[in-house]
Amino acid sequence: MKLSHRAQEVSLSVTLALDAKAKALALSGRDVVNMSVGEPDFDTPRVAREAATTTIRGGSVRYTPAAGTPAMRQAVARYLETTRGGVWSSEEVTICHSTKHALSGAIHALVDPKDEVLLLLPAWVSYVEIVKLAGGVPVSVPGRADCGPDFAAIERAITPRTKAVLLNSPSNPTGYVWTRDEVARLGRLCVERGLWLISDEIYRRLVYEGDPNPSPASLARDVRERTVVLDGASKSFAMTGWRIGFVAAHKSVAAAVERLHSHLVGAPNTVSQAAYMAALQAPGSEPEEVVAMVAEFDRRRRFLMSELDAMGLVAPNPRGAFYAFPNVERYLDARGSIGLCEDMLESEGLALVPGAAFGVDTHVRLSYATSMEKIAEATRRMRRFLSTRQVPLASPVTRRAR
Ligand code: PLP
């Protein structure tokens, strides 16, 4: 039996695989602290749960149009006006099963075989695979030491085959939040060079200090026309399992995603649309529980960063998302960050994500979407592990996996 080349080449998401491994270890009785999960540990807000229950009880659970219900698309258009500014219409919105699904829809709608898509390192694990699935060529562009954008490197990476740039701010895995000037500069570059700017804004709500996170769609009109906004309920509203999100872009792009999805998935989940719509229609465009969740993430972020600092680890200041990305280069052997994470899971029962999964093999990712107690325990174990780690003399100096 032979699978397609496509299926043979795609690898399981490293973060999901690691999470599964940590959970299996815990099930076998091991005391595991899992800092690899990219999922809020908060309940879905009440308004969303109630809307879902009402929908199920009322029996309104049939197929919806492929782009989502008209009311849902309207609700997202209003939400975009509140959060990104400007005027948005329903035709610019296609509801998807998740942000991941919105991303694959957008990439398949825009990228032809051999087209190049710039991924700004460190870049989230699924970008490479989704671009490859569409037949495109992922081109990794190194960033600055503080994990911000290196514009000289971005300009050098542009070729006549470049079709799009993927922006993810706040970033997974670094928590880096682009400044307004940086976003404007990238937007201008995309307009000048005729590129699509695919803006993954799934962590938009999770910014804790300094400038809020500007969307390129909030900037100049010509930048907005080149921008494809991806967002969803998972991270900002603690609704990961509901699998709901959207693409917002020029109506020709939104319609292309709708056509693709009409064959690939039929329509987004009816119950999840009702739940997401209720969340977006809450006063201030978000359920009341979100403010407390964001404040708690901020508290954990400060604690984790002070612990990493006390260990002598350097990490870019994560102004957003719920990750820290310290440099662990001096503790690596020839197996790089993957080997380090394997050893840490084996000896300390501590699950982190290797930077290699994001194209930067000198770092590891810790998620602080877990309780303060677990963060404190995780940093205790990490300190113990690193203090006994024998570092070979010929340790690699700089590793970049892709
Ligand atoms: N984009 C980034 C950068 C993410 O980190 C994630 C989830 O980890 C997603 C998209 C996927 O979000 P969703 O749950 O809406 O598919």
Short mmCIF file of C-alpha atoms and ligand atoms in Angstrom, two decimals:
data_model
loop_
_atom_site.label_atom_id
_atom_site.label_comp_id
_atom_site.label_asym_id
_atom_site.label_seq_id
_atom_site.Cartn_x
_atom_site.Cartn_y
_atom_site.Cartn_z
CA MET A 1 0.00 0.00 0.00
CA LYS A 2 1.48 3.31 -1.06
CA LEU A 3 0.42 6.66 0.28
CA SER A 4 0.64 9.85 -1.78
CA HIS A 5 3.94 11.75 -1.71
CA ARG A 6 2.04 14.54 0.00
CA ALA A 7 0.94 12.30 2.84
CA GLN A 8 4.34 10.66 3.14
CA GLU A 9 6.12 13.97 3.42
CA VAL A 10 3.90 15.73 5.94
CA SER A 11 5.00 15.27 9.54
CA LEU A 12 2.78 15.29 12.62
CA SER A 13 2.76 18.69 14.31
CA VAL A 14 5.75 18.59 16.71
CA THR A 15 3.87 20.48 19.40
CA LEU A 16 0.86 18.16 19.24
CA ALA A 17 3.15 15.10 19.17
CA LEU A 18 5.05 16.33 22.23
CA ASP A 19 1.88 17.12 24.07
CA ALA A 20 0.62 13.59 23.31
CA LYS A 21 3.92 12.10 24.57
CA ALA A 22 3.77 14.10 27.81
CA LYS A 23 0.14 13.06 28.34
CA ALA A 24 0.97 9.39 27.68
CA LEU A 25 3.82 9.58 30.21
CA ALA A 26 1.48 11.12 32.78
CA LEU A 27 -1.08 8.38 32.13
CA SER A 28 1.58 5.76 32.78
CA GLY A 29 1.96 7.20 36.27
CA ARG A 30 4.89 9.59 35.72
CA ASP A 31 4.74 12.95 37.46
CA VAL A 32 4.87 15.23 34.41
CA VAL A 33 4.80 19.03 34.25
CA ASN A 34 3.64 19.96 30.78
CA MET A 35 4.84 23.37 29.64
CA SER A 36 4.42 22.49 25.97
CA VAL A 37 0.72 23.17 25.60
CA GLY A 38 -0.41 26.18 23.57
CA GLU A 39 -3.88 26.23 25.06
CA PRO A 40 -5.47 28.54 27.67
CA ASP A 41 -6.25 26.65 30.87
CA PHE A 42 -9.44 28.68 31.37
CA ASP A 43 -13.07 27.73 30.82
CA THR A 44 -14.90 28.90 27.73
CA PRO A 45 -16.84 32.06 28.68
CA ARG A 46 -20.40 31.56 29.91
CA VAL A 47 -22.15 33.43 27.05
CA ALA A 48 -20.54 31.13 24.49
CA ARG A 49 -21.45 27.95 26.35
CA GLU A 50 -25.03 29.12 26.86
CA ALA A 51 -25.45 30.05 23.18
CA ALA A 52 -24.23 26.58 22.21
CA THR A 53 -26.65 24.87 24.59
CA THR A 54 -29.55 26.98 23.33
CA THR A 55 -28.65 26.12 19.73
CA ILE A 56 -28.52 22.40 20.45
CA ARG A 57 -31.74 22.45 22.50
CA GLY A 58 -33.51 24.43 19.77
CA GLY A 59 -32.37 21.90 17.20
CA SER A 60 -30.91 24.52 14.83
CA VAL A 61 -28.02 22.31 13.93
CA ARG A 62 -28.25 21.90 10.18
CA TYR A 63 -25.63 22.82 7.59
CA THR A 64 -24.95 26.53 7.23
CA PRO A 65 -23.66 28.24 4.06
CA ALA A 66 -20.01 27.36 3.31
CA ALA A 67 -18.82 30.83 4.37
CA GLY A 68 -20.81 30.70 7.63
CA THR A 69 -24.23 32.09 8.53
CA PRO A 70 -24.95 35.65 7.38
CA ALA A 71 -25.35 36.69 11.03
CA MET A 72 -21.98 35.19 11.98
CA ARG A 73 -20.20 36.93 9.09
CA GLN A 74 -21.87 40.21 10.07
CA ALA A 75 -20.76 39.72 13.68
CA VAL A 76 -17.15 39.21 12.57
CA ALA A 77 -17.35 42.29 10.32
CA ARG A 78 -18.52 44.38 13.32
CA TYR A 79 -15.80 42.80 15.52
CA LEU A 80 -13.17 43.78 12.93
CA GLU A 81 -14.47 47.35 12.95
CA THR A 82 -14.12 47.48 16.76
CA THR A 83 -10.73 45.78 16.94
CA ARG A 84 -9.00 46.71 13.66
CA GLY A 85 -10.87 49.87 12.67
CA GLY A 86 -12.27 50.90 9.29
CA VAL A 87 -15.41 49.56 7.67
CA TRP A 88 -15.81 45.84 6.97
CA SER A 89 -18.51 43.97 5.06
CA SER A 90 -19.67 40.35 5.39
CA GLU A 91 -18.36 39.58 1.89
CA GLU A 92 -14.84 40.16 3.20
CA VAL A 93 -15.29 37.44 5.84
CA THR A 94 -15.30 33.65 5.50
CA ILE A 95 -15.90 31.64 8.65
CA CYS A 96 -13.60 28.63 9.03
CA HIS A 97 -13.23 25.67 11.36
CA SER A 98 -10.31 27.31 13.14
CA THR A 99 -7.46 29.70 12.50
CA LYS A 100 -5.40 26.76 11.27
CA HIS A 101 -8.16 26.04 8.80
CA ALA A 102 -8.33 29.74 7.84
CA LEU A 103 -4.57 29.63 7.23
CA SER A 104 -4.73 26.57 4.99
CA GLY A 105 -7.67 28.09 3.09
CA ALA A 106 -5.82 31.36 2.54
CA ILE A 107 -2.60 29.64 1.47
CA HIS A 108 -4.44 27.36 -0.96
CA ALA A 109 -6.35 30.35 -2.34
CA LEU A 110 -3.20 32.42 -2.95
CA VAL A 111 -0.22 30.14 -3.50
CA ASP A 112 0.50 28.31 -6.77
CA PRO A 113 2.99 25.44 -7.04
CA LYS A 114 6.58 26.73 -6.68
CA ASP A 115 5.45 30.11 -5.34
CA GLU A 116 7.60 31.19 -2.41
CA VAL A 117 6.19 32.23 0.95
CA LEU A 118 8.43 34.01 3.44
CA LEU A 119 8.34 32.63 6.98
CA LEU A 120 9.91 34.94 9.53
CA LEU A 121 11.89 32.85 12.00
CA PRO A 122 11.19 31.61 14.52
CA ALA A 123 7.93 30.60 12.84
CA TRP A 124 5.03 28.51 14.09
CA VAL A 125 5.31 24.81 13.23
CA SER A 126 2.35 24.51 10.86
CA TYR A 127 3.39 27.27 8.43
CA VAL A 128 6.06 25.18 6.70
CA GLU A 129 3.82 22.15 6.28
CA ILE A 130 0.77 24.07 5.05
CA VAL A 131 2.80 25.98 2.45
CA LYS A 132 4.33 22.69 1.27
CA LEU A 133 0.91 21.00 1.09
CA ALA A 134 -0.21 23.76 -1.28
CA GLY A 135 2.85 23.02 -3.47
CA GLY A 136 4.52 26.27 -2.41
CA VAL A 137 8.07 26.76 -1.21
CA PRO A 138 8.54 27.95 2.39
CA VAL A 139 11.49 30.33 2.60
CA SER A 140 12.83 30.88 6.09
CA VAL A 141 14.04 34.37 6.94
CA PRO A 142 16.17 34.78 10.09
CA GLY A 143 15.10 37.42 12.58
CA ARG A 144 17.02 39.64 15.00
CA ALA A 145 18.54 38.35 18.22
CA ASP A 146 15.57 39.82 20.16
CA CYS A 147 13.27 37.88 17.77
CA GLY A 148 12.07 41.05 16.03
CA PRO A 149 12.08 41.40 12.22
CA ASP A 150 15.29 41.85 10.25
CA PHE A 151 14.16 43.95 7.29
CA ALA A 152 17.45 43.61 5.41
CA ALA A 153 17.06 39.81 5.55
CA ILE A 154 13.41 40.05 4.45
CA GLU A 155 14.31 42.20 1.44
CA ARG A 156 17.15 39.85 0.51
CA ALA A 157 14.77 36.88 0.59
CA ILE A 158 12.30 38.38 -1.90
CA THR A 159 12.59 36.92 -5.42
CA PRO A 160 10.35 37.11 -8.50
CA ARG A 161 8.65 33.94 -7.18
CA THR A 162 7.74 35.39 -3.79
CA LYS A 163 3.97 35.45 -3.38
CA ALA A 164 3.36 36.19 0.28
CA VAL A 165 4.86 36.96 3.67
CA LEU A 166 3.49 35.36 6.83
CA LEU A 167 3.30 37.70 9.81
CA ASN A 168 2.49 36.36 13.28
CA SER A 169 2.25 39.05 15.94
CA PRO A 170 2.12 38.41 18.87
CA SER A 171 4.35 35.52 17.93
CA ASN A 172 4.26 31.86 18.73
CA PRO A 173 6.88 30.86 19.95
CA THR A 174 8.56 34.09 21.10
CA GLY A 175 5.74 36.33 22.36
CA TYR A 176 7.35 39.14 20.34
CA VAL A 177 4.86 41.88 19.42
CA TRP A 178 5.66 43.93 16.34
CA THR A 179 5.63 47.71 16.77
CA ARG A 180 3.35 49.87 14.65
CA ASP A 181 6.39 51.08 12.68
CA GLU A 182 7.54 47.54 11.98
CA VAL A 183 4.09 46.47 10.78
CA ALA A 184 3.78 49.61 8.64
CA ARG A 185 7.21 48.98 7.12
CA LEU A 186 6.36 45.38 6.24
CA GLY A 187 2.99 46.49 4.84
CA ARG A 188 4.67 49.10 2.65
CA LEU A 189 7.18 46.53 1.41
CA CYS A 190 4.35 44.14 0.47
CA VAL A 191 2.52 46.89 -1.42
CA GLU A 192 5.70 47.95 -3.27
CA ARG A 193 6.66 44.40 -4.18
CA GLY A 194 3.14 43.16 -4.95
CA LEU A 195 3.08 40.54 -2.15
CA TRP A 196 0.24 39.24 -0.01
CA LEU A 197 0.65 39.87 3.69
CA ILE A 198 -0.94 36.98 5.56
CA SER A 199 -1.40 38.19 9.13
CA ASP A 200 -2.01 35.48 11.72
CA GLU A 201 -3.58 37.45 14.57
CA ILE A 202 -4.70 34.56 16.77
CA TYR A 203 -2.91 36.06 19.83
CA ARG A 204 -4.15 39.63 19.13
CA ARG A 205 -5.94 40.00 22.48
CA LEU A 206 -2.99 38.77 24.52
CA VAL A 207 -0.71 41.82 24.72
CA TYR A 208 0.43 42.82 28.20
CA GLU A 209 2.60 45.90 27.92
CA GLY A 210 3.67 48.69 25.59
CA ASP A 211 1.95 49.41 22.27
CA PRO A 212 -1.00 47.18 21.54
CA ASN A 213 -0.66 44.88 18.55
CA PRO A 214 -1.45 46.76 15.34
CA SER A 215 -2.90 44.79 12.43
CA PRO A 216 -1.64 45.68 8.97
CA ALA A 217 -5.36 45.85 8.09
CA SER A 218 -5.63 48.86 10.44
CA LEU A 219 -3.02 50.84 8.53
CA ALA A 220 -3.15 52.44 5.07
CA ARG A 221 -5.92 51.44 2.62
CA ASP A 222 -3.46 49.95 0.09
CA VAL A 223 -1.86 47.84 2.86
CA ARG A 224 -5.25 46.55 3.98
CA GLU A 225 -6.02 45.49 0.37
CA ARG A 226 -2.91 43.29 0.41
CA THR A 227 -3.62 41.90 3.89
CA VAL A 228 -5.31 38.62 4.75
CA VAL A 229 -6.32 38.60 8.43
CA LEU A 230 -6.57 35.23 10.20
CA ASP A 231 -8.11 35.02 13.65
CA GLY A 232 -10.28 32.77 15.78
CA ALA A 233 -11.75 32.01 19.16
CA SER A 234 -9.12 29.58 20.48
CA LYS A 235 -6.63 31.73 22.34
CA SER A 236 -8.37 35.06 22.99
CA PHE A 237 -11.59 33.46 24.23
CA ALA A 238 -10.29 30.14 25.63
CA MET A 239 -12.27 28.21 22.99
CA THR A 240 -9.69 25.82 21.56
CA GLY A 241 -11.90 22.74 21.23
CA TRP A 242 -14.71 24.60 19.49
CA ARG A 243 -12.64 24.89 16.32
CA ILE A 244 -13.85 28.18 14.95
CA GLY A 245 -12.12 31.13 13.26
CA PHE A 246 -12.16 33.26 10.13
CA VAL A 247 -10.37 34.72 7.13
CA ALA A 248 -10.93 38.43 6.50
CA ALA A 249 -9.57 39.87 3.28
CA HIS A 250 -10.50 41.39 -0.06
CA LYS A 251 -13.82 39.83 -1.05
CA SER A 252 -12.21 37.94 -3.96
CA VAL A 253 -9.93 36.15 -1.47
CA ALA A 254 -12.75 35.50 1.03
CA ALA A 255 -14.87 34.08 -1.82
CA ALA A 256 -12.00 31.85 -3.01
CA VAL A 257 -11.63 30.40 0.50
CA GLU A 258 -15.40 29.83 0.57
CA ARG A 259 -15.28 27.94 -2.76
CA LEU A 260 -12.42 25.73 -1.51
CA HIS A 261 -14.13 25.01 1.78
CA SER A 262 -17.47 24.27 0.10
CA HIS A 263 -15.81 21.12 -1.27
CA LEU A 264 -13.31 20.33 1.45
CA VAL A 265 -15.46 20.73 4.57
CA GLY A 266 -18.91 21.87 3.46
CA ALA A 267 -19.49 24.45 6.16
CA PRO A 268 -18.17 25.50 9.56
CA ASN A 269 -19.66 23.88 12.65
CA THR A 270 -23.12 25.30 13.37
CA VAL A 271 -22.95 25.09 17.17
CA SER A 272 -19.51 26.67 17.31
CA GLN A 273 -20.67 29.53 15.10
CA ALA A 274 -23.47 30.28 17.57
CA ALA A 275 -21.03 30.17 20.49
CA TYR A 276 -18.43 32.37 18.79
CA MET A 277 -21.08 34.86 17.68
CA ALA A 278 -22.36 35.22 21.25
CA ALA A 279 -18.79 35.84 22.45
CA LEU A 280 -18.16 38.50 19.79
CA GLN A 281 -21.46 40.22 20.53
CA ALA A 282 -20.74 40.58 24.25
CA PRO A 283 -20.34 44.21 25.39
CA GLY A 284 -16.97 45.52 24.19
CA SER A 285 -16.78 42.65 21.65
CA GLU A 286 -15.53 40.16 24.21
CA PRO A 287 -16.92 38.11 27.10
CA GLU A 288 -16.29 39.58 30.56
CA GLU A 289 -14.09 36.64 31.64
CA VAL A 290 -11.41 37.60 29.09
CA VAL A 291 -10.08 40.57 31.09
CA ALA A 292 -9.38 38.40 34.15
CA MET A 293 -7.75 35.72 31.96
CA VAL A 294 -5.40 38.23 30.34
CA ALA A 295 -4.47 39.69 33.76
CA GLU A 296 -3.64 36.20 35.04
CA PHE A 297 -1.48 35.42 31.99
CA ASP A 298 0.39 38.65 32.64
CA ARG A 299 1.03 37.69 36.29
CA ARG A 300 2.41 34.30 35.20
CA ARG A 301 4.49 35.89 32.46
CA ARG A 302 6.22 38.20 34.93
CA PHE A 303 6.88 35.34 37.32
CA LEU A 304 8.24 33.01 34.62
CA MET A 305 10.48 35.70 33.15
CA SER A 306 11.96 36.49 36.57
CA GLU A 307 12.64 32.78 37.14
CA LEU A 308 14.35 32.39 33.75
CA ASP A 309 16.37 35.48 34.48
CA ALA A 310 17.44 34.03 37.83
CA MET A 311 18.64 30.93 35.96
CA GLY A 312 20.83 33.16 33.79
CA LEU A 313 18.80 32.41 30.66
CA VAL A 314 18.29 35.13 28.10
CA ALA A 315 14.84 35.35 26.51
CA PRO A 316 13.28 38.08 24.39
CA ASN A 317 10.71 40.04 26.41
CA PRO A 318 7.39 38.39 25.48
CA ARG A 319 5.00 41.34 25.36
CA GLY A 320 2.26 39.05 24.08
CA ALA A 321 0.89 35.50 23.58
CA PHE A 322 1.65 33.03 26.41
CA TYR A 323 5.14 31.76 25.63
CA ALA A 324 8.71 32.42 26.68
CA PHE A 325 11.57 31.49 24.36
CA PRO A 326 14.88 31.38 26.24
CA ASN A 327 18.23 30.75 24.60
CA VAL A 328 19.66 27.43 25.85
CA GLU A 329 22.51 27.19 23.38
CA ARG A 330 25.19 26.57 25.99
CA TYR A 331 23.38 23.44 27.21
CA LEU A 332 23.04 21.74 23.81
CA ASP A 333 24.88 18.69 22.54
CA ALA A 334 24.96 17.52 18.93
CA ARG A 335 21.26 16.59 19.11
CA GLY A 336 20.36 20.23 19.57
CA SER A 337 17.18 21.47 21.22
CA ILE A 338 15.29 18.25 20.45
CA GLY A 339 17.84 16.21 22.42
CA LEU A 340 17.71 18.69 25.29
CA CYS A 341 13.90 18.46 25.48
CA GLU A 342 14.01 14.66 25.28
CA ASP A 343 16.50 14.51 28.15
CA MET A 344 14.49 16.97 30.22
CA LEU A 345 11.29 14.96 29.74
CA GLU A 346 13.11 11.73 30.54
CA SER A 347 14.98 12.85 33.64
CA GLU A 348 12.71 15.56 35.11
CA GLY A 349 9.30 14.81 33.62
CA LEU A 350 9.28 18.35 32.22
CA ALA A 351 7.82 18.87 28.72
CA LEU A 352 9.05 21.89 26.70
CA VAL A 353 9.03 22.42 22.94
CA PRO A 354 12.41 22.43 21.13
CA GLY A 355 13.20 25.60 19.19
CA ALA A 356 14.08 23.39 16.20
CA ALA A 357 10.32 22.98 15.66
CA PHE A 358 10.21 26.70 14.90
CA GLY A 359 13.39 26.82 12.83
CA VAL A 360 15.65 28.14 15.62
CA ASP A 361 17.54 25.31 17.28
CA THR A 362 19.22 27.43 19.95
CA HIS A 363 16.10 27.99 22.05
CA VAL A 364 13.22 26.17 23.77
CA ARG A 365 9.61 27.26 24.19
CA LEU A 366 7.80 27.27 27.52
CA SER A 367 4.06 27.89 27.59
CA TYR A 368 2.75 29.68 30.68
CA ALA A 369 -0.85 28.73 29.90
CA THR A 370 -0.76 26.68 33.07
CA SER A 371 -1.12 27.38 36.81
CA MET A 372 1.39 29.37 38.88
CA GLU A 373 2.10 26.21 40.92
CA LYS A 374 3.00 24.29 37.78
CA ILE A 375 5.16 27.14 36.48
CA ALA A 376 7.00 27.24 39.82
CA GLU A 377 7.50 23.47 39.75
CA ALA A 378 8.60 23.58 36.09
CA THR A 379 11.25 26.20 36.77
CA ARG A 380 12.50 24.22 39.81
CA ARG A 381 12.93 21.16 37.60
CA MET A 382 14.51 23.14 34.80
CA ARG A 383 17.03 24.74 37.16
CA ARG A 384 17.93 21.33 38.60
CA PHE A 385 18.28 19.81 35.14
CA LEU A 386 20.43 22.61 33.74
CA SER A 387 22.66 22.74 36.80
CA THR A 388 23.66 19.10 36.29
CA ARG A 389 23.80 19.22 32.49
CA GLN A 390 27.23 18.24 31.18
CA VAL A 391 27.95 20.47 28.23
CA PRO A 392 30.35 18.98 25.69
CA LEU A 393 33.21 21.29 24.74
CA ALA A 394 32.36 21.11 21.05
CA SER A 395 28.85 22.38 21.63
CA PRO A 396 27.35 23.90 18.49
CA VAL A 397 27.55 27.67 18.48
CA THR A 398 24.61 28.68 16.34
CA ARG A 399 22.06 26.33 14.97
CA ARG A 400 19.28 27.19 12.61
CA ALA A 401 17.34 24.18 11.47
CA ARG A 402 15.57 25.56 8.42
N1 PLP B 1 -1.62 30.33 14.59
C1 PLP B 1 -0.73 30.23 15.58
C2 PLP B 1 0.47 31.10 15.55
C3 PLP B 1 -0.93 29.32 16.63
O1 PLP B 1 -0.04 29.23 17.62
C4 PLP B 1 -2.07 28.49 16.61
C5 PLP B 1 -2.29 27.46 17.64
O2 PLP B 1 -1.42 27.05 18.35
C6 PLP B 1 -2.97 28.64 15.56
C7 PLP B 1 -2.73 29.57 14.57
C8 PLP B 1 -4.18 27.77 15.47
O3 PLP B 1 -5.28 28.30 16.10
P1 PLP B 1 -6.67 27.52 16.02
O4 PLP B 1 -6.84 26.77 17.29
O5 PLP B 1 -7.71 28.60 15.84
O6 PLP B 1 -6.60 26.62 14.84
#
